[in-house]
């Protein structure tokens, strides 16, 4: 693997993000004294020097928000990952021993390169990019997360869907021996496993759609979806299927896990839309994790300029 796994990092080395600026100062000083090579080796938990800080100290790309980033500790301890429990604090506790190496992804359906790929082969040669995205959960909270990964479009192009493919479906690993939430005795009657999500192919090709393999320049922690998960920042968080083992190209709209569990509450599109309430609560505002007050939720989570054209002519109240 290119990147060090977060679970390999002793917790004493996980630096609170508010200390990062000090650390950057330290690194700058040390780097003039010691030379760059020595500096890289003293960065705990970092892939290389370019991934060492937060994305905040780098040139921002066209997709990055400059809003304050949610602290690392919050991103890794306040999670939704029902395979490991329903409480936000469950995934960090119960995903500790989840095995992500070796990892294979099977590519199926209407595609020219169907195969079961080792993760290393599937992603070979992809440059790891940083993307600072807003994330809006359907539960009306949000975060700002500096992801590391590659555009989903790159992967789709590599796999070459056939002209008949209109959608792409993703599935999480099914392994009740490692995922206590998948045991019917513990969590029956809710989601059907494996967790399934899908995108229209043109949504998947939008430059915002991203496959994340890291956060804050470190490998994805298990609870955030290691070793690879989907990130579509204009959609509610539940689209961001974790621990992907299957990618299937199809001409039919996939039945997603949340649609299957509760179709009147969760639609296929799942676009962040403050005008369409969840049947049980409003979507007009949100609370940023770490903040007290509520802020207004923006159409497409603030990404309308990049994605609104995907939905021209579609009634977004019916297609929620
Ligand atoms: N496999 C799987 N993927 C999942 C979920 C889940 O329960 N299982 N929860 C989703 C929901 S509701 C959200 S908000 C995001 C949360 O991602 P995070 O925990 O990394 O912030 O993951 C999504 N992906
Ligand atoms: Mo969510």
mmCIF file of C-alpha atoms and ligand atoms in Angstrom:
data_model
loop_
_atom_site.group_PDB
_atom_site.id
_atom_site.type_symbol
_atom_site.label_atom_id
_atom_site.label_comp_id
_atom_site.label_asym_id
_atom_site.label_seq_id
_atom_site.Cartn_x
_atom_site.Cartn_y
_atom_site.Cartn_z
ATOM 1 C CA UNK A 1 0.000 0.000 0.000
ATOM 2 C CA UNK A 2 1.088 3.516 -0.741
ATOM 3 C CA UNK A 3 -0.304 4.959 2.417
ATOM 4 C CA UNK A 4 0.137 4.088 6.024
ATOM 5 C CA UNK A 5 -3.004 2.791 7.638
ATOM 6 C CA UNK A 6 -4.436 4.966 10.370
ATOM 7 C CA UNK A 7 -4.843 1.879 12.571
ATOM 8 C CA UNK A 8 -1.071 1.387 12.419
ATOM 9 C CA UNK A 9 -0.570 4.756 14.034
ATOM 10 C CA UNK A 10 -0.408 4.708 17.823
ATOM 11 C CA UNK A 11 -3.079 7.023 19.184
ATOM 12 C CA UNK A 12 -0.357 9.053 20.870
ATOM 13 C CA UNK A 13 0.755 10.065 17.389
ATOM 14 C CA UNK A 14 -2.599 11.249 16.151
ATOM 15 C CA UNK A 15 -2.187 14.949 16.416
ATOM 16 C CA UNK A 16 -5.222 17.075 17.073
ATOM 17 C CA UNK A 17 -5.683 19.293 14.042
ATOM 18 C CA UNK A 18 -5.464 22.436 16.136
ATOM 19 C CA UNK A 19 -1.846 21.482 16.768
ATOM 20 C CA UNK A 20 -1.107 21.112 13.090
ATOM 21 C CA UNK A 21 -0.188 24.720 12.539
ATOM 22 C CA UNK A 22 2.419 24.438 15.292
ATOM 23 C CA UNK A 23 3.628 21.264 13.717
ATOM 24 C CA UNK A 24 3.895 22.953 10.346
ATOM 25 C CA UNK A 25 5.997 25.671 11.906
ATOM 26 C CA UNK A 26 8.127 22.979 13.453
ATOM 27 C CA UNK A 27 8.468 21.178 10.153
ATOM 28 C CA UNK A 28 9.451 24.355 8.347
ATOM 29 C CA UNK A 29 12.140 25.092 10.906
ATOM 30 C CA UNK A 30 13.326 21.514 10.962
ATOM 31 C CA UNK A 31 13.362 21.325 7.210
ATOM 32 C CA UNK A 32 15.792 24.193 6.823
ATOM 33 C CA UNK A 33 17.982 22.692 9.528
ATOM 34 C CA UNK A 34 17.882 19.051 8.475
ATOM 35 C CA UNK A 35 17.028 18.989 4.821
ATOM 36 C CA UNK A 36 13.847 17.591 3.337
ATOM 37 C CA UNK A 37 14.633 13.867 3.405
ATOM 38 C CA UNK A 38 15.126 13.862 7.153
ATOM 39 C CA UNK A 39 11.906 15.755 7.643
ATOM 40 C CA UNK A 40 9.770 13.263 5.734
ATOM 41 C CA UNK A 41 10.921 10.486 8.006
ATOM 42 C CA UNK A 42 9.901 12.328 11.155
ATOM 43 C CA UNK A 43 6.298 12.844 10.102
ATOM 44 C CA UNK A 44 4.230 10.240 11.879
ATOM 45 C CA UNK A 45 1.240 8.895 10.014
ATOM 46 C CA UNK A 46 1.860 10.780 6.832
ATOM 47 C CA UNK A 47 2.082 9.429 3.346
ATOM 48 C CA UNK A 48 4.758 11.881 2.293
ATOM 49 C CA UNK A 49 5.615 15.494 2.812
ATOM 50 C CA UNK A 50 2.931 16.773 0.465
ATOM 51 C CA UNK A 51 0.221 15.053 2.490
ATOM 52 C CA UNK A 52 1.656 16.131 5.807
ATOM 53 C CA UNK A 53 -0.423 19.143 6.665
ATOM 54 C CA UNK A 54 -4.046 19.863 6.140
ATOM 55 C CA UNK A 55 -5.201 20.812 2.696
ATOM 56 C CA UNK A 56 -5.561 24.306 4.129
ATOM 57 C CA UNK A 57 -1.889 25.099 3.645
ATOM 58 C CA UNK A 58 -1.921 24.096 0.001
ATOM 59 C CA UNK A 59 -3.071 25.793 -3.116
ATOM 60 C CA UNK A 60 -6.795 25.208 -3.173
ATOM 61 C CA UNK A 61 -8.161 23.371 -6.169
ATOM 62 C CA UNK A 62 -11.300 24.400 -8.009
ATOM 63 C CA UNK A 63 -13.425 22.010 -5.944
ATOM 64 C CA UNK A 64 -12.147 22.803 -2.461
ATOM 65 C CA UNK A 65 -14.077 24.779 0.093
ATOM 66 C CA UNK A 66 -12.073 27.139 2.300
ATOM 67 C CA UNK A 67 -14.469 26.674 5.219
ATOM 68 C CA UNK A 68 -13.010 25.588 8.533
ATOM 69 C CA UNK A 69 -12.212 21.888 8.442
ATOM 70 C CA UNK A 70 -13.830 19.581 10.969
ATOM 71 C CA UNK A 71 -11.216 18.286 13.434
ATOM 72 C CA UNK A 72 -9.785 14.850 12.672
ATOM 73 C CA UNK A 73 -11.015 13.472 16.001
ATOM 74 C CA UNK A 74 -14.614 14.341 15.134
ATOM 75 C CA UNK A 75 -14.408 12.873 11.637
ATOM 76 C CA UNK A 76 -13.204 9.541 13.026
ATOM 77 C CA UNK A 77 -15.404 9.278 16.114
ATOM 78 C CA UNK A 78 -18.827 10.529 14.955
ATOM 79 C CA UNK A 79 -19.780 8.088 12.224
ATOM 80 C CA UNK A 80 -22.653 6.410 10.490
ATOM 81 C CA UNK A 81 -21.764 2.826 9.609
ATOM 82 C CA UNK A 82 -24.620 0.548 10.554
ATOM 83 C CA UNK A 83 -22.603 -2.600 9.932
ATOM 84 C CA UNK A 84 -20.779 -1.652 13.139
ATOM 85 C CA UNK A 85 -23.759 -0.410 15.158
ATOM 86 C CA UNK A 86 -26.344 2.353 15.073
ATOM 87 C CA UNK A 87 -24.812 4.831 17.510
ATOM 88 C CA UNK A 88 -22.387 7.404 16.138
ATOM 89 C CA UNK A 89 -19.837 6.188 18.664
ATOM 90 C CA UNK A 90 -20.127 2.498 17.675
ATOM 91 C CA UNK A 91 -18.061 2.400 14.459
ATOM 92 C CA UNK A 92 -14.813 3.610 16.048
ATOM 93 C CA UNK A 93 -15.160 0.934 18.731
ATOM 94 C CA UNK A 94 -16.327 -2.041 16.704
ATOM 95 C CA UNK A 95 -14.411 -1.578 13.447
ATOM 96 C CA UNK A 96 -10.957 -1.736 15.034
ATOM 97 C CA UNK A 97 -10.148 -5.245 13.807
ATOM 98 C CA UNK A 98 -11.888 -4.990 10.451
ATOM 99 C CA UNK A 99 -9.549 -6.481 7.861
ATOM 100 C CA UNK A 100 -8.911 -4.326 4.786
ATOM 101 C CA UNK A 101 -5.815 -6.098 3.473
ATOM 102 C CA UNK A 102 -5.807 -7.888 1.093
ATOM 103 C CA UNK A 103 -8.795 -6.226 -0.624
ATOM 104 C CA UNK A 104 -10.424 -7.044 -3.924
ATOM 105 C CA UNK A 105 -13.145 -5.285 -5.882
ATOM 106 C CA UNK A 106 -15.227 -7.163 -8.423
ATOM 107 C CA UNK A 107 -16.329 -5.248 -11.486
ATOM 108 C CA UNK A 108 -19.409 -6.630 -13.214
ATOM 109 C CA UNK A 109 -22.171 -5.989 -15.710
ATOM 110 C CA UNK A 110 -22.106 -3.735 -18.763
ATOM 111 C CA UNK A 111 -18.402 -3.064 -18.851
ATOM 112 C CA UNK A 112 -15.498 -3.963 -21.122
ATOM 113 C CA UNK A 113 -13.110 -4.840 -18.316
ATOM 114 C CA UNK A 114 -15.055 -7.012 -15.873
ATOM 115 C CA UNK A 115 -12.773 -8.780 -13.395
ATOM 116 C CA UNK A 116 -11.974 -9.193 -9.758
ATOM 117 C CA UNK A 117 -9.227 -6.690 -9.132
ATOM 118 C CA UNK A 118 -6.778 -6.440 -6.295
ATOM 119 C CA UNK A 119 -7.249 -2.915 -4.953
ATOM 120 C CA UNK A 120 -3.654 -2.068 -5.857
ATOM 121 C CA UNK A 121 -4.309 -3.001 -9.502
ATOM 122 C CA UNK A 122 -7.638 -1.206 -9.655
ATOM 123 C CA UNK A 123 -6.033 2.056 -8.550
ATOM 124 C CA UNK A 124 -2.587 1.619 -10.076
ATOM 125 C CA UNK A 125 -1.078 4.870 -11.288
ATOM 126 C CA UNK A 126 -3.833 7.094 -9.915
ATOM 127 C CA UNK A 127 -2.421 10.216 -8.314
ATOM 128 C CA UNK A 128 -3.808 10.802 -4.837
ATOM 129 C CA UNK A 129 -5.572 14.164 -4.802
ATOM 130 C CA UNK A 130 -6.772 16.208 -1.859
ATOM 131 C CA UNK A 131 -10.341 17.506 -1.896
ATOM 132 C CA UNK A 132 -11.895 19.568 0.866
ATOM 133 C CA UNK A 133 -15.628 18.900 0.631
ATOM 134 C CA UNK A 134 -18.661 19.806 2.691
ATOM 135 C CA UNK A 135 -20.560 16.723 3.800
ATOM 136 C CA UNK A 136 -24.259 16.947 4.708
ATOM 137 C CA UNK A 137 -25.925 14.041 6.470
ATOM 138 C CA UNK A 138 -29.677 13.583 5.993
ATOM 139 C CA UNK A 139 -29.872 13.819 9.802
ATOM 140 C CA UNK A 140 -29.204 17.584 9.471
ATOM 141 C CA UNK A 141 -25.610 17.752 10.645
ATOM 142 C CA UNK A 142 -22.589 18.471 8.502
ATOM 143 C CA UNK A 143 -18.800 18.429 8.413
ATOM 144 C CA UNK A 144 -15.973 19.773 6.235
ATOM 145 C CA UNK A 145 -13.647 16.921 5.376
ATOM 146 C CA UNK A 146 -10.248 16.963 3.667
ATOM 147 C CA UNK A 147 -10.387 13.746 1.682
ATOM 148 C CA UNK A 148 -7.590 12.094 -0.211
ATOM 149 C CA UNK A 149 -8.343 9.925 -3.229
ATOM 150 C CA UNK A 150 -9.123 10.137 -6.933
ATOM 151 C CA UNK A 151 -12.046 11.161 -9.149
ATOM 152 C CA UNK A 152 -14.551 8.358 -9.704
ATOM 153 C CA UNK A 153 -14.514 9.345 -13.401
ATOM 154 C CA UNK A 154 -10.925 8.092 -13.694
ATOM 155 C CA UNK A 155 -11.937 4.684 -12.455
ATOM 156 C CA UNK A 156 -15.018 4.516 -14.685
ATOM 157 C CA UNK A 157 -12.873 5.406 -17.714
ATOM 158 C CA UNK A 158 -10.383 2.700 -16.802
ATOM 159 C CA UNK A 159 -13.156 0.076 -16.582
ATOM 160 C CA UNK A 160 -14.854 1.145 -19.837
ATOM 161 C CA UNK A 161 -18.605 0.746 -19.438
ATOM 162 C CA UNK A 162 -20.385 -0.291 -22.631
ATOM 163 C CA UNK A 163 -22.761 2.188 -24.349
ATOM 164 C CA UNK A 164 -25.790 0.436 -22.840
ATOM 165 C CA UNK A 165 -24.670 1.158 -19.244
ATOM 166 C CA UNK A 166 -26.665 3.990 -17.654
ATOM 167 C CA UNK A 167 -26.008 3.484 -13.947
ATOM 168 C CA UNK A 168 -23.279 2.263 -11.665
ATOM 169 C CA UNK A 169 -24.021 0.318 -8.494
ATOM 170 C CA UNK A 170 -21.692 -0.089 -5.510
ATOM 171 C CA UNK A 171 -21.825 -2.649 -2.731
ATOM 172 C CA UNK A 172 -20.146 -2.808 0.652
ATOM 173 C CA UNK A 173 -18.539 -6.036 1.809
ATOM 174 C CA UNK A 174 -20.914 -8.630 3.290
ATOM 175 C CA UNK A 175 -19.179 -10.281 6.227
ATOM 176 C CA UNK A 176 -21.244 -10.736 9.386
ATOM 177 C CA UNK A 177 -18.263 -12.366 11.098
ATOM 178 C CA UNK A 178 -16.534 -8.989 11.030
ATOM 179 C CA UNK A 179 -19.568 -6.715 10.975
ATOM 180 C CA UNK A 180 -21.813 -7.334 13.957
ATOM 181 C CA UNK A 181 -24.564 -5.112 12.534
ATOM 182 C CA UNK A 182 -25.044 -7.533 9.624
ATOM 183 C CA UNK A 183 -26.167 -10.302 11.979
ATOM 184 C CA UNK A 184 -29.948 -10.493 11.769
ATOM 185 C CA UNK A 185 -30.242 -11.199 15.483
ATOM 186 C CA UNK A 186 -28.648 -7.860 16.288
ATOM 187 C CA UNK A 187 -30.086 -5.617 13.613
ATOM 188 C CA UNK A 188 -33.003 -7.322 11.912
ATOM 189 C CA UNK A 189 -35.706 -5.498 10.046
ATOM 190 C CA UNK A 190 -33.613 -2.461 9.121
ATOM 191 C CA UNK A 191 -31.219 -2.309 6.223
ATOM 192 C CA UNK A 192 -30.729 -5.249 3.910
ATOM 193 C CA UNK A 193 -27.118 -6.215 3.505
ATOM 194 C CA UNK A 194 -24.840 -5.686 1.774
ATOM 195 C CA UNK A 195 -25.249 -1.895 1.805
ATOM 196 C CA UNK A 196 -25.933 -0.827 -1.782
ATOM 197 C CA UNK A 197 -25.766 2.553 -3.476
ATOM 198 C CA UNK A 198 -25.876 3.790 -7.033
ATOM 199 C CA UNK A 199 -25.369 6.744 -9.318
ATOM 200 C CA UNK A 200 -26.469 7.603 -12.786
ATOM 201 C CA UNK A 201 -23.429 7.257 -15.026
ATOM 202 C CA UNK A 202 -23.346 10.986 -15.823
ATOM 203 C CA UNK A 203 -23.380 11.720 -12.073
ATOM 204 C CA UNK A 204 -20.504 9.287 -11.635
ATOM 205 C CA UNK A 205 -18.559 11.117 -14.361
ATOM 206 C CA UNK A 206 -19.049 14.537 -12.737
ATOM 207 C CA UNK A 207 -15.638 15.772 -11.568
ATOM 208 C CA UNK A 208 -16.927 16.180 -7.983
ATOM 209 C CA UNK A 209 -17.664 12.452 -7.572
ATOM 210 C CA UNK A 210 -14.719 11.016 -5.715
ATOM 211 C CA UNK A 211 -13.351 7.762 -4.364
ATOM 212 C CA UNK A 212 -11.726 8.459 -1.020
ATOM 213 C CA UNK A 213 -8.908 6.401 0.439
ATOM 214 C CA UNK A 214 -7.740 8.864 3.065
ATOM 215 C CA UNK A 215 -8.537 11.782 5.352
ATOM 216 C CA UNK A 216 -6.136 14.543 6.426
ATOM 217 C CA UNK A 217 -3.374 12.866 4.432
ATOM 218 C CA UNK A 218 -3.665 9.585 6.351
ATOM 219 C CA UNK A 219 -5.242 6.312 5.234
ATOM 220 C CA UNK A 220 -8.983 6.080 5.810
ATOM 221 C CA UNK A 221 -9.781 4.834 9.272
ATOM 222 C CA UNK A 222 -11.971 1.720 9.161
ATOM 223 C CA UNK A 223 -14.949 3.616 10.567
ATOM 224 C CA UNK A 224 -14.800 6.100 7.665
ATOM 225 C CA UNK A 225 -14.971 3.398 5.016
ATOM 226 C CA UNK A 226 -11.530 1.854 4.536
ATOM 227 C CA UNK A 227 -10.075 0.926 2.231
ATOM 228 C CA UNK A 228 -12.193 2.847 -0.289
ATOM 229 C CA UNK A 229 -15.534 4.658 -0.196
ATOM 230 C CA UNK A 230 -17.629 6.895 -2.386
ATOM 231 C CA UNK A 231 -17.942 10.660 -1.767
ATOM 232 C CA UNK A 232 -20.575 12.710 -3.640
ATOM 233 C CA UNK A 233 -20.615 16.042 -1.832
ATOM 234 C CA UNK A 234 -23.809 17.394 -3.431
ATOM 235 C CA UNK A 235 -25.760 14.420 -2.101
ATOM 236 C CA UNK A 236 -26.668 13.363 1.416
ATOM 237 C CA UNK A 237 -23.980 11.435 3.258
ATOM 238 C CA UNK A 238 -25.748 8.111 2.925
ATOM 239 C CA UNK A 239 -24.764 7.955 -0.764
ATOM 240 C CA UNK A 240 -21.168 7.583 0.418
ATOM 241 C CA UNK A 241 -21.032 3.786 0.455
ATOM 242 C CA UNK A 242 -18.074 2.455 2.447
ATOM 243 C CA UNK A 243 -15.734 -0.540 2.108
ATOM 244 C CA UNK A 244 -16.660 -1.127 -1.548
ATOM 245 C CA UNK A 245 -16.185 -4.657 -2.900
ATOM 246 C CA UNK A 246 -18.475 -4.614 -5.922
ATOM 247 C CA UNK A 247 -18.976 -2.162 -8.786
ATOM 248 C CA UNK A 248 -21.645 -3.096 -11.309
ATOM 249 C CA UNK A 249 -22.602 -1.239 -14.484
ATOM 250 C CA UNK A 250 -26.239 -1.581 -15.497
ATOM 251 C CA UNK A 251 -29.009 -0.068 -17.610
ATOM 252 C CA UNK A 252 -31.516 -0.177 -14.712
ATOM 253 C CA UNK A 253 -31.681 2.161 -11.744
ATOM 254 C CA UNK A 254 -30.142 0.246 -8.825
ATOM 255 C CA UNK A 255 -32.224 -0.404 -5.730
ATOM 256 C CA UNK A 256 -30.247 1.305 -2.990
ATOM 257 C CA UNK A 257 -30.193 0.054 0.609
ATOM 258 C CA UNK A 258 -32.082 3.063 1.958
ATOM 259 C CA UNK A 259 -34.728 3.005 -0.784
ATOM 260 C CA UNK A 260 -35.283 -0.645 -0.064
ATOM 261 C CA UNK A 261 -35.554 -0.013 3.686
ATOM 262 C CA UNK A 262 -37.804 3.056 3.475
ATOM 263 C CA UNK A 263 -38.755 4.243 -0.035
ATOM 264 C CA UNK A 264 -41.017 7.080 1.145
ATOM 265 C CA UNK A 265 -38.096 8.620 3.048
ATOM 266 C CA UNK A 266 -35.081 7.945 0.848
ATOM 267 C CA UNK A 267 -35.027 8.313 -2.904
ATOM 268 C CA UNK A 268 -32.470 7.279 -5.485
ATOM 269 C CA UNK A 269 -31.182 10.790 -6.094
ATOM 270 C CA UNK A 270 -30.591 11.885 -2.491
ATOM 271 C CA UNK A 271 -29.557 15.363 -3.666
ATOM 272 C CA UNK A 272 -29.184 17.828 -0.822
ATOM 273 C CA UNK A 273 -32.327 19.915 -1.247
ATOM 274 C CA UNK A 274 -33.434 22.237 1.563
ATOM 275 C CA UNK A 275 -36.879 22.508 -0.048
ATOM 276 C CA UNK A 276 -37.688 18.828 0.261
ATOM 277 C CA UNK A 277 -38.118 17.812 3.873
ATOM 278 C CA UNK A 278 -37.486 14.348 5.135
ATOM 279 C CA UNK A 279 -40.987 13.108 6.083
ATOM 280 C CA UNK A 280 -40.015 13.217 9.765
ATOM 281 C CA UNK A 281 -37.915 16.411 9.920
ATOM 282 C CA UNK A 282 -36.859 19.531 8.048
ATOM 283 C CA UNK A 283 -33.863 19.716 5.715
ATOM 284 C CA UNK A 284 -33.807 23.535 5.664
ATOM 285 C CA UNK A 285 -30.890 23.896 8.068
ATOM 286 C CA UNK A 286 -28.000 21.969 9.499
ATOM 287 C CA UNK A 287 -25.560 21.990 12.391
ATOM 288 C CA UNK A 288 -21.877 21.836 11.584
ATOM 289 C CA UNK A 289 -20.243 19.378 13.963
ATOM 290 C CA UNK A 290 -18.293 21.393 16.530
ATOM 291 C CA UNK A 291 -20.570 24.420 16.182
ATOM 292 C CA UNK A 292 -23.562 25.358 18.260
ATOM 293 C CA UNK A 293 -25.742 27.338 15.909
ATOM 294 C CA UNK A 294 -27.578 26.159 12.841
ATOM 295 C CA UNK A 295 -26.828 27.313 9.339
ATOM 296 C CA UNK A 296 -29.049 27.306 6.286
ATOM 297 C CA UNK A 297 -28.653 24.291 4.064
ATOM 298 C CA UNK A 298 -27.735 25.196 0.496
ATOM 299 C CA UNK A 299 -29.195 23.647 -2.640
ATOM 300 C CA UNK A 300 -26.979 20.745 -3.750
ATOM 301 C CA UNK A 301 -25.002 21.415 -0.559
ATOM 302 C CA UNK A 302 -23.520 24.519 -2.204
ATOM 303 C CA UNK A 303 -22.369 22.679 -5.341
ATOM 304 C CA UNK A 304 -25.201 23.834 -7.654
ATOM 305 C CA UNK A 305 -22.805 25.469 -10.090
ATOM 306 C CA UNK A 306 -21.094 22.145 -10.732
ATOM 307 C CA UNK A 307 -24.067 19.768 -10.707
ATOM 308 C CA UNK A 308 -27.398 21.553 -11.305
ATOM 309 C CA UNK A 309 -27.238 20.874 -15.049
ATOM 310 C CA UNK A 310 -27.341 17.125 -14.351
ATOM 311 C CA UNK A 311 -30.938 17.533 -13.206
ATOM 312 C CA UNK A 312 -32.402 20.035 -15.655
ATOM 313 C CA UNK A 313 -35.860 18.863 -16.589
ATOM 314 C CA UNK A 314 -36.125 16.547 -13.590
ATOM 315 C CA UNK A 315 -38.770 17.292 -10.940
ATOM 316 C CA UNK A 316 -36.613 17.284 -7.827
ATOM 317 C CA UNK A 317 -39.625 16.983 -5.524
ATOM 318 C CA UNK A 318 -40.661 13.727 -7.146
ATOM 319 C CA UNK A 319 -37.086 12.586 -7.726
ATOM 320 C CA UNK A 320 -35.810 13.184 -4.203
HETATM 321 N N1 LIG B 1 -21.600 0.611 4.215
HETATM 322 C C1 LIG B 1 -22.119 1.714 4.733
HETATM 323 N N2 LIG B 1 -21.829 2.907 4.156
HETATM 324 C C2 LIG B 1 -22.344 4.040 4.685
HETATM 325 C C3 LIG B 1 -23.202 4.012 5.813
HETATM 326 C C4 LIG B 1 -23.489 2.739 6.390
HETATM 327 O O1 LIG B 1 -24.239 2.611 7.376
HETATM 328 N N3 LIG B 1 -22.916 1.633 5.830
HETATM 329 N N4 LIG B 1 -23.745 5.193 6.304
HETATM 330 C C5 LIG B 1 -23.833 6.325 5.367
HETATM 331 C C6 LIG B 1 -24.206 7.583 6.027
HETATM 332 S S1 LIG B 1 -25.811 7.739 6.539
HETATM 333 C C7 LIG B 1 -23.334 8.631 6.155
HETATM 334 S S2 LIG B 1 -23.840 10.139 6.755
HETATM 335 C C8 LIG B 1 -21.902 8.472 5.790
HETATM 336 C C9 LIG B 1 -21.047 8.844 6.976
HETATM 337 O O2 LIG B 1 -19.683 8.803 6.657
HETATM 338 P P1 LIG B 1 -18.633 9.086 7.822
HETATM 339 O O3 LIG B 1 -18.992 8.195 8.976
HETATM 340 O O4 LIG B 1 -17.292 8.751 7.251
HETATM 341 O O5 LIG B 1 -18.750 10.535 8.183
HETATM 342 O O6 LIG B 1 -21.578 7.152 5.396
HETATM 343 C C10 LIG B 1 -22.545 6.516 4.567
HETATM 344 N N5 LIG B 1 -22.020 5.255 4.103
HETATM 345 MO MO1 LIG B 2 -26.157 10.103 6.906
#
